[in-house]
Structure formats: C-alpha cells, structure tokens
Coordinates of N, CA and C in Angstrom, one line a residue:
M593 N 135.3 125.5 88.4 CA 133.6 125.5 88.7 C 132.8 124.4 89.4
G594 N 133.7 123.4 89.4 CA 133.4 122.3 89.8 C 133.3 121.8 91.5
E595 N 134.5 122.7 92.0 CA 134.8 122.7 93.3 C 133.5 123.8 94.3
L596 N 133.4 124.9 93.1 CA 132.2 125.8 93.7 C 131.0 124.9 94.0
L597 N 130.8 124.1 93.1 CA 129.3 123.1 93.2 C 129.4 122.3 94.3
V598 N 130.7 121.8 94.5 CA 130.6 121.0 95.7 C 130.4 121.7 96.9
V599 N 131.0 122.4 96.9 CA 130.9 123.6 98.4 C 129.4 123.6 98.6
L600 N 129.0 124.4 97.5 CA 127.3 124.7 97.2 C 126.2 123.5 97.9
V601 N 126.5 122.3 97.1 CA 126.0 121.3 97.5 C 125.8 120.8 98.7
G602 N 127.2 120.7 99.1 CA 127.4 120.4 100.7 C 126.7 121.5 101.5
N603 N 126.7 123.0 101.4 CA 126.0 123.6 102.3 C 124.7 123.3 102.5
L604 N 124.4 123.0 101.3 CA 122.4 122.9 100.6 C 122.6 121.6 102.0
L605 N 123.2 120.6 101.6 CA 122.8 119.2 102.3 C 122.8 119.5 103.8
T606 N 123.8 120.3 104.2 CA 123.8 120.8 106.0 C 122.2 121.6 106.4
M607 N 121.8 122.1 105.5 CA 120.6 122.6 105.6 C 119.4 122.2 106.1
I608 N 119.2 120.7 105.1 CA 118.1 120.2 105.2 C 117.7 119.1 106.8
D609 N 116.9 119.2 107.0 CA 116.8 118.5 108.5 C 116.0 116.9 107.8
M610 N 117.4 116.2 108.0 CA 116.9 114.6 107.1 C 116.1 114.0 108.3
T611 N 116.3 114.4 109.5 CA 115.0 113.3 110.2 C 113.8 113.9 110.3
E612 N 113.9 115.0 110.2 CA 112.3 115.8 109.5 C 111.6 115.4 108.5
L613 N 112.9 115.0 107.3 CA 112.1 114.9 105.9 C 111.8 113.5 106.1
F614 N 112.6 112.5 106.6 CA 112.0 110.9 106.8 C 110.9 110.8 107.8
G615 N 111.1 111.3 109.1 CA 109.8 111.1 109.7 C 108.9 111.9 109.2
A616 N 108.7 112.3 108.6 CA 107.1 113.3 107.6 C 107.0 112.2 107.2
R617 N 108.2 111.0 106.0 CA 107.5 110.1 105.4 C 106.8 109.4 106.3
R618 N 107.4 108.7 107.6 CA 106.7 107.8 108.1 C 105.5 108.2 108.8
R619 N 105.3 109.7 109.0 CA 103.8 109.9 109.4 C 102.8 109.9 108.4
R620 N 103.5 110.2 107.4 CA 102.6 110.1 106.3 C 102.1 108.5 106.2
A621 N 102.8 107.7 106.3 CA 102.4 106.1 106.2 C 101.9 105.7 107.3
R622 N 101.9 106.0 108.7 CA 100.7 105.6 109.5 C 99.6 106.3 109.5
A623 N 99.4 107.5 108.7 CA 98.3 108.5 109.0 C 97.5 107.3 107.7
A624 N 98.3 107.2 107.0 CA 97.6 106.6 105.6 C 97.0 105.0 105.6
A625 N 97.8 104.3 106.9 CA 97.6 102.9 107.5 C 96.3 103.0 108.4
F626 N 96.3 103.9 109.2 CA 95.2 104.3 110.1 C 94.3 104.2 109.1
A627 N 94.1 105.3 108.2 CA 93.2 105.8 107.4 C 92.5 104.3 106.6
R628 N 93.4 103.3 106.5 CA 92.9 102.0 105.8 C 92.3 101.7 107.0
G629 N 92.3 101.3 107.9 CA 91.7 101.0 109.1 C 92.5 100.3 110.2
E630 N 94.1 100.0 109.6 CA 95.3 98.9 110.5 C 95.4 99.9 111.7
R631 N 95.9 98.8 112.7 CA 96.3 99.4 113.8 C 97.8 100.0 113.5
V632 N 98.1 101.6 114.7 CA 99.2 101.8 114.1 C 100.1 102.6 115.3
S633 N 101.3 102.5 115.6 CA 101.6 102.5 116.9 C 102.6 104.5 116.6
V634 N 102.3 104.8 117.4 CA 102.5 106.9 116.9 C 103.6 106.9 118.0
P635 N 104.8 107.3 118.0 CA 105.9 107.5 119.1 C 105.2 108.6 119.4
C636 N 105.3 109.0 120.9 CA 105.1 109.9 121.9 C 105.6 110.0 123.2
V637 N 105.7 110.9 124.2 CA 106.0 111.3 125.3 C 105.1 111.4 126.4
L638 N 105.0 110.1 127.4 CA 104.1 110.2 128.1 C 104.3 110.4 129.5
R639 N 103.9 111.4 130.5 CA 103.8 111.1 132.0 C 102.5 110.8 132.6
S640 N 102.7 109.9 133.1 CA 101.5 109.3 133.6 C 101.5 108.7 135.3
E641 N 100.8 108.9 135.9 CA 101.0 108.4 137.7 C 100.9 107.2 137.5
D642 N 100.0 106.7 136.7 CA 100.1 104.8 136.6 C 100.6 104.5 135.7
L643 N 100.7 104.9 134.6 CA 101.8 104.1 133.5 C 103.1 104.5 133.9
T644 N 103.6 105.5 133.8 CA 104.9 105.6 134.6 C 105.5 106.1 135.3
E645 N 104.7 106.2 136.4 CA 105.5 106.4 137.7 C 105.6 107.9 138.0
G646 N 104.8 108.8 137.3 CA 105.3 109.9 137.3 C 106.5 110.8 136.5
R647 N 106.7 109.9 136.0 CA 108.3 110.1 135.4 C 107.6 110.4 133.6
E648 N 108.8 111.2 132.9 CA 108.4 110.7 131.2 C 108.8 110.3 130.5
R649 N 108.3 109.3 129.8 CA 109.1 108.3 129.1 C 108.7 107.9 127.6
R650 N 109.4 107.7 126.6 CA 109.3 107.5 125.4 C 108.7 106.2 125.4
G651 N 107.6 106.5 124.3 CA 106.8 105.2 123.6 C 106.3 105.3 122.7
W652 N 105.0 104.2 122.7 CA 104.2 104.4 121.3 C 103.1 104.0 122.4
I653 N 102.3 104.7 121.7 CA 100.5 104.9 121.6 C 100.3 103.9 120.4
A654 N 99.4 102.7 120.7 CA 99.0 102.1 119.1 C 97.5 102.2 119.5
V655 N 96.8 102.9 118.6 CA 95.7 103.0 118.4 C 95.1 102.3 116.8
G656 N 93.7 102.1 116.9 CA 93.4 101.4 115.5 C 92.2 100.6 116.2
E657 N 92.1 99.2 115.3 CA 91.6 98.4 115.6 C 91.8 97.9 117.4
G658 N 90.7 97.8 118.0 CA 90.8 97.5 119.1 C 90.9 98.7 120.2
A659 N 91.0 98.6 121.5 CA 91.5 99.3 122.4 C 92.6 99.8 122.2
A660 N 93.4 101.3 122.9 CA 94.6 102.0 122.6 C 95.5 101.5 123.8
T661 N 96.7 101.0 123.2 CA 97.1 100.6 124.3 C 99.1 101.8 124.3
W662 N 99.3 101.6 125.6 CA 100.8 102.4 125.4 C 102.1 101.3 125.8
R663 N 102.6 101.3 125.3 CA 104.0 100.4 124.9 C 105.7 101.4 125.2
T664 N 106.6 100.8 126.3 CA 107.6 101.4 126.0 C 108.7 100.5 125.3
P665 N 109.6 100.9 125.0 CA 110.8 99.9 124.0 C 111.3 99.0 125.0
G666 N 111.0 98.1 124.8 CA 111.0 96.3 125.4 C 109.9 96.0 126.4
G667 N 109.0 97.2 126.7 CA 107.8 96.9 127.2 C 106.7 96.1 126.5
E668 N 106.0 95.8 127.7 CA 104.3 94.7 127.0 C 103.7 96.2 127.1
P669 N 102.7 96.1 125.8 CA 101.3 96.7 125.6 C 100.2 97.1 126.9
V670 N 100.1 97.9 127.5 CA 99.2 98.2 128.7 C 98.0 99.1 128.4
P671 N 97.1 98.8 128.5 CA 95.7 99.6 128.1 C 95.9 101.0 128.6
F672 N 95.5 101.9 127.6 CA 95.9 103.2 127.6 C 94.3 104.0 127.4
D673 N 94.2 104.9 128.6 CA 92.7 105.2 128.7 C 92.7 106.8 129.1
P674 N 93.1 107.6 128.8 CA 93.7 108.7 129.5 C 92.1 109.7 129.8
G675 N 91.4 109.2 129.4 CA 90.2 110.5 129.4 C 90.0 111.7 128.6
E676 N 89.7 112.4 128.9 CA 89.9 113.7 128.1 C 90.4 114.2 128.1
L677 N 91.3 114.7 126.9 CA 92.8 115.6 127.1 C 92.4 116.8 126.7
T678 N 93.2 117.9 127.6 CA 93.0 119.2 126.9 C 94.5 119.6 126.2
M679 N 94.3 120.3 125.1 CA 95.7 120.9 124.9 C 96.4 121.8 125.5
Q680 N 97.9 122.1 126.0 CA 98.1 122.8 126.8 C 99.0 123.5 126.0
A681 N 99.7 123.2 125.2 CA 101.0 123.9 124.5 C 101.3 123.1 123.1
V682 N 101.9 124.0 122.0 CA 101.7 123.4 120.4 C 103.1 124.3 120.3
D683 N 104.1 123.4 119.3 CA 105.1 124.1 118.8 C 105.2 123.3 117.4
R684 N 106.3 123.4 116.7 CA 106.8 122.8 115.5 C 107.1 121.3 115.7
Q685 N 107.4 120.9 116.7 CA 108.3 119.9 117.5 C 107.5 119.1 118.2
A686 N 106.7 119.2 118.8 CA 105.5 118.7 119.9 C 104.2 119.6 120.2
V687 N 102.8 118.6 120.1 CA 101.2 119.0 120.8 C 101.4 118.8 122.3
T688 N 101.4 119.1 123.3 CA 101.0 118.8 124.7 C 99.6 118.7 125.1
F689 N 99.1 117.4 125.7 CA 97.9 117.2 126.1 C 98.1 117.2 127.8
H690 N 96.9 117.5 128.5 CA 97.2 117.2 129.7 C 95.6 116.6 130.5
S691 N 95.5 115.6 131.0 CA 94.1 114.8 131.2 C 93.7 115.9 131.8
A692 N 92.0 115.5 132.4 CA 90.8 116.6 133.1 C 92.0 117.0 134.4
G693 N 92.2 115.5 135.3 CA 92.7 116.0 136.6 C 94.4 116.0 136.3
G694 N 94.7 115.9 135.1 CA 96.1 116.1 135.3 C 97.2 115.2 135.7
R695 N 96.5 113.9 135.3 CA 97.5 112.9 136.1 C 98.2 112.4 135.1
T696 N 97.8 113.2 133.7 CA 98.4 112.3 132.3 C 98.4 113.5 131.8
E697 N 99.9 113.9 131.1 CA 100.6 114.4 129.8 C 101.5 113.9 129.2
L698 N 100.9 113.8 127.5 CA 101.1 113.1 126.6 C 101.4 114.5 125.6
R699 N 102.8 114.0 125.2 CA 103.1 114.8 123.9 C 103.5 113.9 122.5
L700 N 103.0 114.6 121.5 CA 103.1 114.2 120.4 C 103.6 114.8 119.3
H701 N 103.9 114.3 118.2 CA 104.1 115.1 116.6 C 103.2 115.8 116.6
P702 N 103.1 117.3 115.9 CA 101.6 118.0 115.8 C 101.1 117.1 114.5
D703 N 101.4 117.1 113.5 CA 100.9 116.2 112.6 C 100.2 114.6 113.3
E704 N 100.7 113.8 113.7 CA 100.0 113.2 114.3 C 98.8 113.1 115.5
A705 N 98.9 114.5 116.2 CA 98.0 114.6 117.1 C 96.6 114.8 117.2
S706 N 96.2 115.0 115.7 CA 94.8 114.8 115.2 C 94.2 113.4 115.5
L707 N 95.4 112.4 114.7 CA 95.0 111.1 114.3 C 94.6 110.3 115.9
V708 N 95.8 110.4 116.9 CA 95.5 110.0 118.1 C 94.4 110.3 118.9
L709 N 94.0 111.8 118.8 CA 92.5 112.3 119.6 C 91.8 111.6 119.1
R710 N 91.8 111.7 118.0 CA 90.4 110.4 116.8 C 90.5 109.4 117.1
A711 N 91.1 108.6 117.3 CA 91.2 107.2 117.8 C 91.0 107.0 119.6
L712 N 91.5 108.0 120.3 CA 90.9 107.8 121.7 C 89.7 108.2 122.0
A713 N 89.0 108.9 121.2 CA 87.7 109.9 121.2 C 86.3 108.3 120.7
G714 N 87.0 107.7 119.7 CA 86.3 106.6 119.0 C 86.4 105.4 119.7

C-alpha cells in the first residue's frame, strides 16, 4: 500500500507545473507592490527597431514611480515609450502587443499585461 501511495504522489508531482506555480506567486507579489505605488520590473520579450535592433530580446520593463524603462540582463535601463499599443495575439503564456507603427512588439504574461498597460498609459 505504501509503494502505491509513493507512485501516486510521484505521478501527481510530475503533473504540477512548478514553474507556473512559483511564477504566479511572483506575479501576485509584483501586482501588490505596484498597487502600493512601488516600482516593479516585469519580465517580457521586446522587439524594437530602436532598443533591440529589430531582434527579440528578453528583459524587464520597470514601471511605477517615474518613466518606464527597459533593461536586458546585464544592461543599463533605457527609457521605454512605445506609444499606443494594440493587442495582436493572446494565449495562456503570453499576450502580444504591437505599436501603431509596427516598430515595437511587446510580449507579456497575461496576468501582468494590464499592469504594464496601465503604467504606460498613465
């Protein structure tokens, strides 16, 4: 009976998406910090003619107090102002936005898209 329980628990653990579970905790913490007025860095993928030479790059958008900035791993923050963004695609893992001129593409987790859009609009 004990072996059956161990096998059952082992199978259940493989079905849990631990990355999504811990990622959700970090996303909730960022949303709470932003609601308190703190500056938060939101992970994203950006393709921009100006900031990434047209290539997709992983990094963070910092929003909250002050102007929004974009930063890559090991890089310095640079001002980020894409203008008006329009949603292009959405799925469980990402929401994709394009700027009006198509020069910028921004992908965010669906849980954090509204936070970033509110910060960029205000």
